[in-house]
């Protein structure tokens, strides 16, 4: 039997990280088993439609390297793969259920339902549809439909006994049937509900394994009743625990940590994100941590999915990301870093390739670059205390003579010779001639031209990047500051 999995997102305009992980596990399992990964767009809730939302889904999945074998835009034998394009297909199935007594027409209006819901609430009960329209005489139903009264078609759930099924992650699930609600299958506008279309499509598309968020655990008995009513084989179920920020909070869009795009926009690498997401809810059974997509496919095992909620730890992700950045080639790093350099250095004539070399190993996430290099664009305000450094044997008084030593040396280097090597050789020679300790000169020099206790590169590198004119200006400004200290 060929394994067929599907990712069935509703187009909301964003891809939640939990959704990306669901897609990933579906993809990994299908590929591992030599099966098919199918993409289906569940857009029957026309009220919630967002323009361009399907592109967000396509771009995210493709960006992550999860190409679907069947789906909208690539087609396949079970198309169309967008539910709104299949809308005429569901009604005959609903009518089949009406005929067999597994479903019925319901004419209750919103107001009537609300009144009964309020009354139930007042009695302290949870409202579920009371089967009010279940036994309407056939003639009445026909008459009301003919008169054009709005109706929905509801599922007729059993009220006694219990329903059970096996879930690959959660084990045996048992639900008393009297908790099942007679859910709507076809809405008043003729469109199927998500709940109905999902079952019909999973069957018609030959889905063998339904892998989705744990929030569907309790609806699954109703889906199974539908499979049974049609005499169809139920798929295998693999429900996935929620992805959480910590033990009590879900990832939330308000905190800017819920969507795939939040992280990509901040300069996280897709490969790092996918690698880390795979481990939020699954483990390889050994202590391996780094996986390419192919390695994930190779290692993936449904039996190693966790039942406990997965904690999405941004610090851990950042650690992965830094490691992936470190492994980039210099060219790739420069290409990715350039837009972040531009954010603060735009218009400045600076050696980006050299800056990239200095920044490469220090970059954990690209969005942190601007703060780290802003001093190159603009001298920050800084405290004279920075000149004091015990180990470097520097203090404001030492700094005064160090800058006095450096300034003429730097002034003596013509613009055309302003390279790191020349700056280095001249400054080091001057330090040696004066019989001083390197730190006592280089620390104050670096402070004067950067205003920062910690910088990518040392005094020579920074002086080179800043250029002659700006370096001299900053050294003089440092002298002036120390004068008044
Ligand atoms: N459209 C549903 C969602 O986005 C899919 C649920 C399922 O995979 O069955 O949550």
Tab-separated table of C-alpha atoms and ligand atoms in Angstrom:
chain	number	residue	atom	x	y	z
A	1	UNK	CA	0.000	0.000	0.000
A	2	UNK	CA	1.387	3.393	-0.968
A	3	UNK	CA	1.557	5.885	1.891
A	4	UNK	CA	-0.257	9.121	1.094
A	5	UNK	CA	-0.103	12.031	3.537
A	6	UNK	CA	-1.486	15.491	3.163
A	7	UNK	CA	-1.012	18.958	4.513
A	8	UNK	CA	-4.376	20.717	4.497
A	9	UNK	CA	-3.951	24.332	5.564
A	10	UNK	CA	-6.645	26.962	5.557
A	11	UNK	CA	-5.318	30.053	3.792
A	12	UNK	CA	-5.109	32.595	6.601
A	13	UNK	CA	-2.302	34.685	5.138
A	14	UNK	CA	0.323	33.392	7.555
A	15	UNK	CA	2.066	30.122	8.207
A	16	UNK	CA	2.106	29.337	11.889
A	17	UNK	CA	5.214	27.479	13.017
A	18	UNK	CA	2.990	24.662	14.260
A	19	UNK	CA	1.638	24.388	10.710
A	20	UNK	CA	5.115	24.304	9.226
A	21	UNK	CA	5.993	21.492	11.617
A	22	UNK	CA	2.818	19.585	10.704
A	23	UNK	CA	3.687	19.950	7.017
A	24	UNK	CA	7.234	18.843	7.753
A	25	UNK	CA	6.246	15.640	9.540
A	26	UNK	CA	3.778	14.796	6.763
A	27	UNK	CA	6.471	15.417	4.185
A	28	UNK	CA	9.136	13.443	6.034
A	29	UNK	CA	6.869	10.468	6.608
A	30	UNK	CA	5.671	10.330	2.984
A	31	UNK	CA	9.229	10.563	1.656
A	32	UNK	CA	10.551	8.070	4.165
A	33	UNK	CA	7.926	5.543	3.095
A	34	UNK	CA	8.430	6.218	-0.596
A	35	UNK	CA	4.890	7.615	-0.703
A	36	UNK	CA	3.201	10.829	-1.786
A	37	UNK	CA	2.883	14.173	-0.029
A	38	UNK	CA	-0.249	16.045	-1.025
A	39	UNK	CA	-1.138	19.692	-0.549
A	40	UNK	CA	-4.812	20.583	-0.223
A	41	UNK	CA	-6.114	24.078	0.358
A	42	UNK	CA	-9.099	24.128	2.729
A	43	UNK	CA	-10.861	27.359	1.857
A	44	UNK	CA	-14.517	26.507	2.376
A	45	UNK	CA	-14.771	29.242	4.986
A	46	UNK	CA	-15.147	31.982	2.428
A	47	UNK	CA	-15.633	34.679	5.091
A	48	UNK	CA	-12.102	34.247	6.337
A	49	UNK	CA	-10.409	34.312	2.942
A	50	UNK	CA	-7.346	36.509	2.667
A	51	UNK	CA	-5.976	37.594	-0.671
A	52	UNK	CA	-2.585	36.135	-1.573
A	53	UNK	CA	-2.854	33.673	1.288
A	54	UNK	CA	-2.281	30.581	-0.825
A	55	UNK	CA	0.946	32.088	-2.151
A	56	UNK	CA	2.157	32.370	1.427
A	57	UNK	CA	1.570	28.627	1.780
A	58	UNK	CA	3.288	27.756	-1.511
A	59	UNK	CA	6.248	30.033	-0.874
A	60	UNK	CA	6.769	28.776	2.657
A	61	UNK	CA	6.651	25.101	1.756
A	62	UNK	CA	8.845	25.513	-1.300
A	63	UNK	CA	11.225	27.788	0.601
A	64	UNK	CA	11.596	25.024	3.166
A	65	UNK	CA	12.232	22.425	0.494
A	66	UNK	CA	8.933	20.589	0.910
A	67	UNK	CA	7.713	20.112	-2.634
A	68	UNK	CA	4.322	18.410	-2.850
A	69	UNK	CA	3.742	15.569	-5.274
A	70	UNK	CA	0.122	16.486	-5.865
A	71	UNK	CA	-1.642	19.743	-5.197
A	72	UNK	CA	-2.916	22.969	-6.664
A	73	UNK	CA	-0.621	24.268	-9.419
A	74	UNK	CA	1.109	20.897	-9.881
A	75	UNK	CA	-2.072	18.885	-10.318
A	76	UNK	CA	-2.458	15.150	-9.811
A	77	UNK	CA	-5.014	12.372	-10.253
A	78	UNK	CA	-7.309	13.539	-7.420
A	79	UNK	CA	-7.687	17.204	-8.309
A	80	UNK	CA	-8.726	19.851	-8.003
A	81	UNK	CA	-6.820	20.308	-4.749
A	82	UNK	CA	-8.530	23.516	-3.651
A	83	UNK	CA	-11.778	22.834	-1.828
A	84	UNK	CA	-13.656	25.844	-3.176
A	85	UNK	CA	-13.050	24.418	-6.658
A	86	UNK	CA	-14.597	21.135	-5.530
A	87	UNK	CA	-17.686	22.643	-3.952
A	88	UNK	CA	-20.252	20.860	-6.146
A	89	UNK	CA	-18.847	17.515	-5.266
A	90	UNK	CA	-19.849	17.421	-1.598
A	91	UNK	CA	-23.622	17.804	-1.780
A	92	UNK	CA	-24.321	14.364	-3.335
A	93	UNK	CA	-22.403	12.754	-0.464
A	94	UNK	CA	-24.459	14.705	2.054
A	95	UNK	CA	-27.676	13.629	0.330
A	96	UNK	CA	-26.496	10.040	0.425
A	97	UNK	CA	-26.192	10.368	4.207
A	98	UNK	CA	-29.641	11.947	4.454
A	99	UNK	CA	-31.065	8.995	2.518
A	100	UNK	CA	-29.389	6.484	4.814
A	101	UNK	CA	-30.494	8.328	7.962
A	102	UNK	CA	-26.974	9.436	8.942
A	103	UNK	CA	-27.786	13.077	8.271
A	104	UNK	CA	-30.836	15.341	8.217
A	105	UNK	CA	-32.073	18.752	7.141
A	106	UNK	CA	-32.183	21.417	9.826
A	107	UNK	CA	-34.170	24.639	9.485
A	108	UNK	CA	-33.407	26.140	12.895
A	109	UNK	CA	-32.538	29.802	12.563
A	110	UNK	CA	-29.594	31.556	14.200
A	111	UNK	CA	-31.991	33.260	16.649
A	112	UNK	CA	-33.636	29.996	17.635
A	113	UNK	CA	-30.295	28.342	18.169
A	114	UNK	CA	-29.054	31.273	20.186
A	115	UNK	CA	-32.115	31.224	22.435
A	116	UNK	CA	-31.606	27.516	23.136
A	117	UNK	CA	-27.885	27.984	23.654
A	118	UNK	CA	-28.535	30.786	26.159
A	119	UNK	CA	-31.129	28.700	27.964
A	120	UNK	CA	-28.720	25.759	28.188
A	121	UNK	CA	-26.058	28.079	29.503
A	122	UNK	CA	-28.448	29.420	32.123
A	123	UNK	CA	-29.022	25.837	33.274
A	124	UNK	CA	-25.262	25.402	33.445
A	125	UNK	CA	-25.211	22.931	30.563
A	126	UNK	CA	-22.971	22.782	27.523
A	127	UNK	CA	-25.167	23.273	24.483
A	128	UNK	CA	-25.108	20.772	21.706
A	129	UNK	CA	-27.660	20.669	18.961
A	130	UNK	CA	-30.798	19.028	20.363
A	131	UNK	CA	-31.840	17.118	17.210
A	132	UNK	CA	-34.843	19.430	17.001
A	133	UNK	CA	-35.226	18.875	13.230
A	134	UNK	CA	-34.276	15.197	13.158
A	135	UNK	CA	-37.776	13.814	12.896
A	136	UNK	CA	-39.495	16.381	10.674
A	137	UNK	CA	-41.886	14.574	8.331
A	138	UNK	CA	-40.512	14.135	4.823
A	139	UNK	CA	-43.328	16.200	3.295
A	140	UNK	CA	-42.645	19.118	5.602
A	141	UNK	CA	-38.975	19.048	4.745
A	142	UNK	CA	-39.768	19.034	1.021
A	143	UNK	CA	-42.273	21.853	1.380
A	144	UNK	CA	-39.924	24.068	3.365
A	145	UNK	CA	-37.106	23.512	0.894
A	146	UNK	CA	-39.472	24.324	-1.982
A	147	UNK	CA	-40.568	27.504	-0.212
A	148	UNK	CA	-36.944	28.536	-0.172
A	149	UNK	CA	-36.402	28.348	3.581
A	150	UNK	CA	-32.713	28.327	4.445
A	151	UNK	CA	-31.420	25.033	5.776
A	152	UNK	CA	-28.262	23.232	6.738
A	153	UNK	CA	-27.563	19.507	6.661
A	154	UNK	CA	-26.480	18.036	9.967
A	155	UNK	CA	-24.848	14.803	10.881
A	156	UNK	CA	-26.978	12.442	12.980
A	157	UNK	CA	-24.619	11.289	15.751
A	158	UNK	CA	-25.476	8.394	18.048
A	159	UNK	CA	-26.270	9.404	21.615
A	160	UNK	CA	-25.511	6.134	23.337
A	161	UNK	CA	-22.434	3.979	23.673
A	162	UNK	CA	-18.939	5.193	22.957
A	163	UNK	CA	-16.585	5.732	20.044
A	164	UNK	CA	-12.964	4.759	20.051
A	165	UNK	CA	-10.002	4.838	17.738
A	166	UNK	CA	-6.278	4.403	17.883
A	167	UNK	CA	-3.913	7.311	17.520
A	168	UNK	CA	-0.253	6.666	16.738
A	169	UNK	CA	0.882	9.282	19.269
A	170	UNK	CA	-1.886	9.382	21.894
A	171	UNK	CA	-2.797	5.713	21.906
A	172	UNK	CA	-6.364	4.462	22.353
A	173	UNK	CA	-8.900	7.265	22.449
A	174	UNK	CA	-12.398	6.722	23.823
A	175	UNK	CA	-15.261	9.239	23.697
A	176	UNK	CA	-18.805	8.757	25.051
A	177	UNK	CA	-21.168	9.300	22.132
A	178	UNK	CA	-23.419	11.627	24.106
A	179	UNK	CA	-20.652	14.240	23.918
A	180	UNK	CA	-20.754	14.256	20.111
A	181	UNK	CA	-22.500	17.211	18.530
A	182	UNK	CA	-24.659	16.875	15.406
A	183	UNK	CA	-22.252	19.019	13.442
A	184	UNK	CA	-23.224	20.860	10.282
A	185	UNK	CA	-22.031	19.156	7.099
A	186	UNK	CA	-23.476	21.529	4.500
A	187	UNK	CA	-23.919	25.198	5.369
A	188	UNK	CA	-26.853	27.405	4.409
A	189	UNK	CA	-24.848	28.777	1.470
A	190	UNK	CA	-24.486	25.244	0.076
A	191	UNK	CA	-20.790	25.057	0.941
A	192	UNK	CA	-19.520	22.104	2.945
A	193	UNK	CA	-18.073	22.761	6.385
A	194	UNK	CA	-14.420	22.129	6.952
A	195	UNK	CA	-15.363	19.039	8.978
A	196	UNK	CA	-17.264	17.433	6.125
A	197	UNK	CA	-15.075	18.383	3.184
A	198	UNK	CA	-12.021	17.208	5.076
A	199	UNK	CA	-13.381	13.669	5.409
A	200	UNK	CA	-14.704	13.431	1.858
A	201	UNK	CA	-11.423	14.710	0.442
A	202	UNK	CA	-9.201	12.541	2.596
A	203	UNK	CA	-11.136	9.570	1.267
A	204	UNK	CA	-11.268	10.668	-2.371
A	205	UNK	CA	-7.584	11.558	-2.302
A	206	UNK	CA	-6.663	8.186	-0.872
A	207	UNK	CA	-5.027	9.601	2.250
A	208	UNK	CA	-3.647	6.739	4.315
A	209	UNK	CA	-2.247	8.704	7.264
A	210	UNK	CA	-3.869	11.819	8.684
A	211	UNK	CA	-1.219	13.800	10.546
A	212	UNK	CA	-2.451	17.031	12.102
A	213	UNK	CA	-2.664	19.135	15.235
A	214	UNK	CA	-3.936	17.572	18.460
A	215	UNK	CA	-6.837	20.032	18.506
A	216	UNK	CA	-8.602	17.576	16.173
A	217	UNK	CA	-8.336	14.607	18.551
A	218	UNK	CA	-11.850	15.090	19.887
A	219	UNK	CA	-13.487	15.675	16.466
A	220	UNK	CA	-12.008	12.511	15.021
A	221	UNK	CA	-14.753	10.186	16.380
A	222	UNK	CA	-17.260	12.173	14.311
A	223	UNK	CA	-15.082	11.852	11.227
A	224	UNK	CA	-14.866	8.121	11.832
A	225	UNK	CA	-18.650	7.876	12.042
A	226	UNK	CA	-18.788	9.485	8.618
A	227	UNK	CA	-16.278	6.984	7.216
A	228	UNK	CA	-18.404	4.188	8.691
A	229	UNK	CA	-21.643	5.618	7.321
A	230	UNK	CA	-20.144	5.593	3.821
A	231	UNK	CA	-18.568	2.197	4.374
A	232	UNK	CA	-15.105	3.650	3.771
A	233	UNK	CA	-11.888	2.571	5.423
A	234	UNK	CA	-10.666	4.941	8.135
A	235	UNK	CA	-7.183	6.385	7.716
A	236	UNK	CA	-4.499	5.986	10.375
A	237	UNK	CA	-4.327	8.921	12.760
A	238	UNK	CA	-1.228	10.724	13.956
A	239	UNK	CA	-2.112	13.730	16.089
A	240	UNK	CA	0.663	16.143	16.961
A	241	UNK	CA	0.995	17.980	20.271
A	242	UNK	CA	0.788	21.759	20.193
A	243	UNK	CA	3.941	23.796	19.713
A	244	UNK	CA	4.318	26.026	22.786
A	245	UNK	CA	6.477	28.987	23.768
A	246	UNK	CA	6.854	27.569	27.266
A	247	UNK	CA	4.954	25.108	29.408
A	248	UNK	CA	1.910	27.386	29.714
A	249	UNK	CA	1.880	29.660	26.653
A	250	UNK	CA	1.159	28.912	23.030
A	251	UNK	CA	3.219	30.676	20.409
A	252	UNK	CA	1.317	33.864	19.812
A	253	UNK	CA	1.274	36.295	16.974
A	254	UNK	CA	1.228	39.134	19.472
A	255	UNK	CA	4.692	38.211	20.690
A	256	UNK	CA	5.907	38.049	17.098
A	257	UNK	CA	7.049	34.485	17.541
A	258	UNK	CA	4.286	32.459	15.948
A	259	UNK	CA	4.772	32.739	12.217
A	260	UNK	CA	7.378	31.341	9.904
A	261	UNK	CA	7.809	34.776	8.344
A	262	UNK	CA	8.556	36.355	11.752
A	263	UNK	CA	11.734	34.325	11.907
A	264	UNK	CA	12.741	34.587	8.279
A	265	UNK	CA	12.289	38.362	8.442
A	266	UNK	CA	14.602	38.469	11.447
A	267	UNK	CA	17.272	36.691	9.471
A	268	UNK	CA	16.960	33.119	10.674
A	269	UNK	CA	18.019	30.592	8.054
A	270	UNK	CA	15.332	28.269	6.753
A	271	UNK	CA	17.614	25.235	7.135
A	272	UNK	CA	18.220	26.045	10.801
A	273	UNK	CA	14.531	26.613	11.428
A	274	UNK	CA	13.531	23.335	9.770
A	275	UNK	CA	16.266	21.421	11.582
A	276	UNK	CA	15.168	22.826	14.928
A	277	UNK	CA	11.415	22.496	14.255
A	278	UNK	CA	11.867	18.817	13.440
A	279	UNK	CA	13.214	18.322	16.958
A	280	UNK	CA	10.297	20.134	18.620
A	281	UNK	CA	8.108	17.080	19.024
A	282	UNK	CA	10.328	14.360	17.625
A	283	UNK	CA	13.736	12.912	18.442
A	284	UNK	CA	16.030	10.644	16.458
A	285	UNK	CA	16.629	8.315	19.394
A	286	UNK	CA	20.306	9.231	19.619
A	287	UNK	CA	22.178	12.454	20.309
A	288	UNK	CA	22.406	13.728	16.760
A	289	UNK	CA	21.267	17.334	16.448
A	290	UNK	CA	22.155	18.478	12.956
A	291	UNK	CA	20.101	17.212	10.053
A	292	UNK	CA	19.726	18.147	6.425
A	293	UNK	CA	16.309	17.488	4.933
A	294	UNK	CA	17.562	14.227	3.438
A	295	UNK	CA	18.940	13.138	6.786
A	296	UNK	CA	15.618	13.961	8.433
A	297	UNK	CA	13.799	11.809	5.888
A	298	UNK	CA	16.215	8.993	6.594
A	299	UNK	CA	15.894	9.282	10.388
A	300	UNK	CA	12.182	10.074	10.719
A	301	UNK	CA	10.084	7.602	12.662
A	302	UNK	CA	6.477	8.140	13.731
A	303	UNK	CA	7.117	6.078	16.861
A	304	UNK	CA	9.500	8.754	18.060
A	305	UNK	CA	6.965	11.573	18.035
A	306	UNK	CA	6.452	12.979	21.527
A	307	UNK	CA	3.146	13.149	23.290
A	308	UNK	CA	4.179	16.081	25.473
A	309	UNK	CA	3.730	19.570	24.035
A	310	UNK	CA	6.776	20.710	22.091
A	311	UNK	CA	8.507	23.756	23.527
A	312	UNK	CA	9.804	26.073	20.841
A	313	UNK	CA	12.848	27.597	22.537
A	314	UNK	CA	14.058	30.648	20.636
A	315	UNK	CA	17.462	30.519	22.346
A	316	UNK	CA	17.958	26.980	21.143
A	317	UNK	CA	16.864	27.972	17.651
A	318	UNK	CA	19.329	30.863	17.767
A	319	UNK	CA	22.091	28.456	18.727
A	320	UNK	CA	21.235	26.291	15.723
A	321	UNK	CA	21.091	29.348	13.530
A	322	UNK	CA	24.523	30.590	14.600
A	323	UNK	CA	25.926	27.171	13.790
A	324	UNK	CA	24.312	27.177	10.339
A	325	UNK	CA	25.617	30.692	9.688
A	326	UNK	CA	29.128	29.628	10.698
A	327	UNK	CA	28.960	26.859	8.108
A	328	UNK	CA	28.069	29.231	5.262
A	329	UNK	CA	30.730	29.963	2.670
A	330	UNK	CA	32.144	33.512	2.771
A	331	UNK	CA	30.319	34.332	-0.438
A	332	UNK	CA	26.968	33.107	0.839
A	333	UNK	CA	27.442	34.890	4.129
A	334	UNK	CA	28.241	38.164	2.365
A	335	UNK	CA	25.215	37.831	0.115
A	336	UNK	CA	22.911	37.298	3.083
A	337	UNK	CA	24.565	39.909	5.311
A	338	UNK	CA	24.694	42.682	2.727
A	339	UNK	CA	21.097	43.904	3.136
A	340	UNK	CA	21.656	44.066	6.890
A	341	UNK	CA	24.903	46.010	6.433
A	342	UNK	CA	23.015	48.368	4.144
A	343	UNK	CA	20.439	49.112	6.808
A	344	UNK	CA	22.985	51.211	8.706
A	345	UNK	CA	25.841	51.749	6.274
A	346	UNK	CA	23.939	52.634	3.123
A	347	UNK	CA	25.732	55.328	1.198
A	348	UNK	CA	29.008	54.682	3.018
A	349	UNK	CA	31.895	53.492	0.937
A	350	UNK	CA	33.024	50.523	3.001
A	351	UNK	CA	34.774	47.239	2.302
A	352	UNK	CA	31.809	44.880	2.830
A	353	UNK	CA	33.848	41.767	2.069
A	354	UNK	CA	36.248	42.584	4.902
A	355	UNK	CA	33.423	43.539	7.234
A	356	UNK	CA	31.753	40.213	6.399
A	357	UNK	CA	34.923	38.338	7.355
A	358	UNK	CA	34.964	40.083	10.702
A	359	UNK	CA	31.258	39.535	11.332
A	360	UNK	CA	30.808	35.995	10.079
A	361	UNK	CA	31.618	34.079	13.276
A	362	UNK	CA	29.902	36.656	15.450
A	363	UNK	CA	26.545	36.535	13.713
A	364	UNK	CA	23.905	34.503	15.516
A	365	UNK	CA	20.942	36.044	13.723
A	366	UNK	CA	21.191	38.509	10.863
A	367	UNK	CA	18.855	41.030	12.470
A	368	UNK	CA	21.417	41.623	15.214
A	369	UNK	CA	23.971	42.933	12.701
A	370	UNK	CA	22.789	46.557	12.525
A	371	UNK	CA	23.246	47.113	16.264
A	372	UNK	CA	26.682	45.524	16.137
A	373	UNK	CA	27.969	47.728	13.326
A	374	UNK	CA	26.094	50.955	13.851
A	375	UNK	CA	29.268	52.481	15.317
A	376	UNK	CA	30.813	52.287	11.864
A	377	UNK	CA	28.169	54.604	10.462
A	378	UNK	CA	28.046	56.958	13.377
A	379	UNK	CA	30.267	57.444	16.413
A	380	UNK	CA	28.168	56.529	19.459
A	381	UNK	CA	28.074	58.524	22.667
A	382	UNK	CA	30.374	56.798	25.115
A	383	UNK	CA	31.694	57.183	28.620
A	384	UNK	CA	35.289	58.108	29.330
A	385	UNK	CA	35.310	55.138	31.704
A	386	UNK	CA	35.703	52.878	28.678
A	387	UNK	CA	39.332	53.986	28.489
A	388	UNK	CA	39.968	52.285	31.792
A	389	UNK	CA	40.913	48.628	31.355
A	390	UNK	CA	42.994	46.900	33.985
A	391	UNK	CA	44.363	44.047	31.929
A	392	UNK	CA	45.236	46.327	29.020
A	393	UNK	CA	46.904	48.677	31.509
A	394	UNK	CA	44.843	51.520	30.156
A	395	UNK	CA	43.234	54.491	31.874
A	396	UNK	CA	42.350	58.020	30.713
A	397	UNK	CA	45.856	59.296	31.382
A	398	UNK	CA	47.505	56.433	29.491
A	399	UNK	CA	44.933	56.905	26.741
A	400	UNK	CA	45.892	60.564	26.342
A	401	UNK	CA	49.495	59.705	25.554
A	402	UNK	CA	48.516	56.707	23.450
A	403	UNK	CA	46.301	58.803	21.182
A	404	UNK	CA	49.021	61.451	21.044
A	405	UNK	CA	51.350	58.721	19.813
A	406	UNK	CA	48.904	57.323	17.248
A	407	UNK	CA	47.566	60.505	15.697
A	408	UNK	CA	50.734	61.631	13.865
A	409	UNK	CA	51.438	58.029	12.814
A	410	UNK	CA	47.989	57.744	11.248
A	411	UNK	CA	48.216	61.224	9.738
A	412	UNK	CA	51.444	60.115	8.111
A	413	UNK	CA	49.721	57.397	6.108
A	414	UNK	CA	48.497	58.827	2.830
A	415	UNK	CA	44.982	58.020	1.657
A	416	UNK	CA	46.333	55.797	-1.132
A	417	UNK	CA	48.173	53.590	1.371
A	418	UNK	CA	45.360	53.267	3.876
A	419	UNK	CA	45.266	49.489	4.180
A	420	UNK	CA	45.009	47.277	7.214
A	421	UNK	CA	48.569	46.088	6.690
A	422	UNK	CA	50.110	49.541	6.506
A	423	UNK	CA	48.105	50.804	9.470
A	424	UNK	CA	49.180	47.748	11.423
A	425	UNK	CA	52.875	48.013	10.544
A	426	UNK	CA	53.142	51.728	11.277
A	427	UNK	CA	51.225	51.646	14.548
A	428	UNK	CA	53.088	48.577	15.810
A	429	UNK	CA	56.425	50.117	14.905
A	430	UNK	CA	55.532	53.271	16.799
A	431	UNK	CA	54.484	51.259	19.853
A	432	UNK	CA	57.772	49.323	19.755
A	433	UNK	CA	59.809	52.506	19.337
A	434	UNK	CA	58.095	54.054	22.311
A	435	UNK	CA	58.675	50.886	24.347
A	436	UNK	CA	54.984	50.626	25.263
A	437	UNK	CA	52.711	47.652	25.777
A	438	UNK	CA	50.422	46.891	22.798
A	439	UNK	CA	47.250	46.830	24.866
A	440	UNK	CA	47.925	50.189	26.447
A	441	UNK	CA	47.898	51.787	22.991
A	442	UNK	CA	45.509	49.612	21.000
A	443	UNK	CA	42.749	49.580	23.624
A	444	UNK	CA	42.436	53.372	23.800
A	445	UNK	CA	42.764	53.660	20.029
A	446	UNK	CA	39.915	51.202	19.491
A	447	UNK	CA	37.760	52.975	22.078
A	448	UNK	CA	38.392	56.348	20.459
A	449	UNK	CA	37.341	55.166	17.010
A	450	UNK	CA	34.465	52.862	18.014
A	451	UNK	CA	33.136	54.008	21.389
A	452	UNK	CA	32.391	50.342	22.102
A	453	UNK	CA	33.842	47.903	24.610
A	454	UNK	CA	33.318	45.057	22.164
A	455	UNK	CA	33.599	45.277	18.384
A	456	UNK	CA	34.023	42.994	15.407
A	457	UNK	CA	37.757	43.340	14.703
A	458	UNK	CA	40.349	45.390	16.573
A	459	UNK	CA	41.706	48.914	16.207
A	460	UNK	CA	43.498	48.294	12.886
A	461	UNK	CA	40.539	46.644	11.213
A	462	UNK	CA	38.157	49.332	12.361
A	463	UNK	CA	40.485	52.125	11.285
A	464	UNK	CA	40.776	50.500	7.875
A	465	UNK	CA	36.995	50.104	7.499
A	466	UNK	CA	36.284	53.665	8.630
A	467	UNK	CA	38.783	55.140	6.200
A	468	UNK	CA	41.491	57.679	6.860
A	469	UNK	CA	39.457	60.817	7.246
A	470	UNK	CA	36.861	59.400	9.623
A	471	UNK	CA	39.525	57.640	11.700
A	472	UNK	CA	41.526	60.831	12.158
A	473	UNK	CA	38.377	62.768	13.018
A	474	UNK	CA	37.455	60.225	15.679
A	475	UNK	CA	40.946	60.096	17.197
A	476	UNK	CA	40.941	63.887	17.500
A	477	UNK	CA	37.475	63.836	19.050
A	478	UNK	CA	38.732	61.232	21.526
A	479	UNK	CA	41.627	63.491	22.435
A	480	UNK	CA	39.279	66.386	22.998
A	481	UNK	CA	37.105	64.254	25.245
A	482	UNK	CA	40.103	63.067	27.270
A	483	UNK	CA	41.364	66.650	27.533
A	484	UNK	CA	38.284	67.581	29.539
A	485	UNK	CA	38.122	64.333	31.519
B	1	LIG	N1	-7.724	22.984	7.503
B	1	LIG	C1	-7.391	22.443	8.785
B	1	LIG	C2	-6.461	23.387	9.499
B	1	LIG	O1	-5.886	24.252	8.870
B	1	LIG	C3	-6.710	21.096	8.575
B	1	LIG	C4	-6.918	20.126	9.648
B	1	LIG	C5	-6.489	18.737	9.179
B	1	LIG	O2	-5.309	18.610	8.841
B	1	LIG	O3	-7.322	17.856	9.130
B	1	LIG	O4	-6.310	23.317	10.690
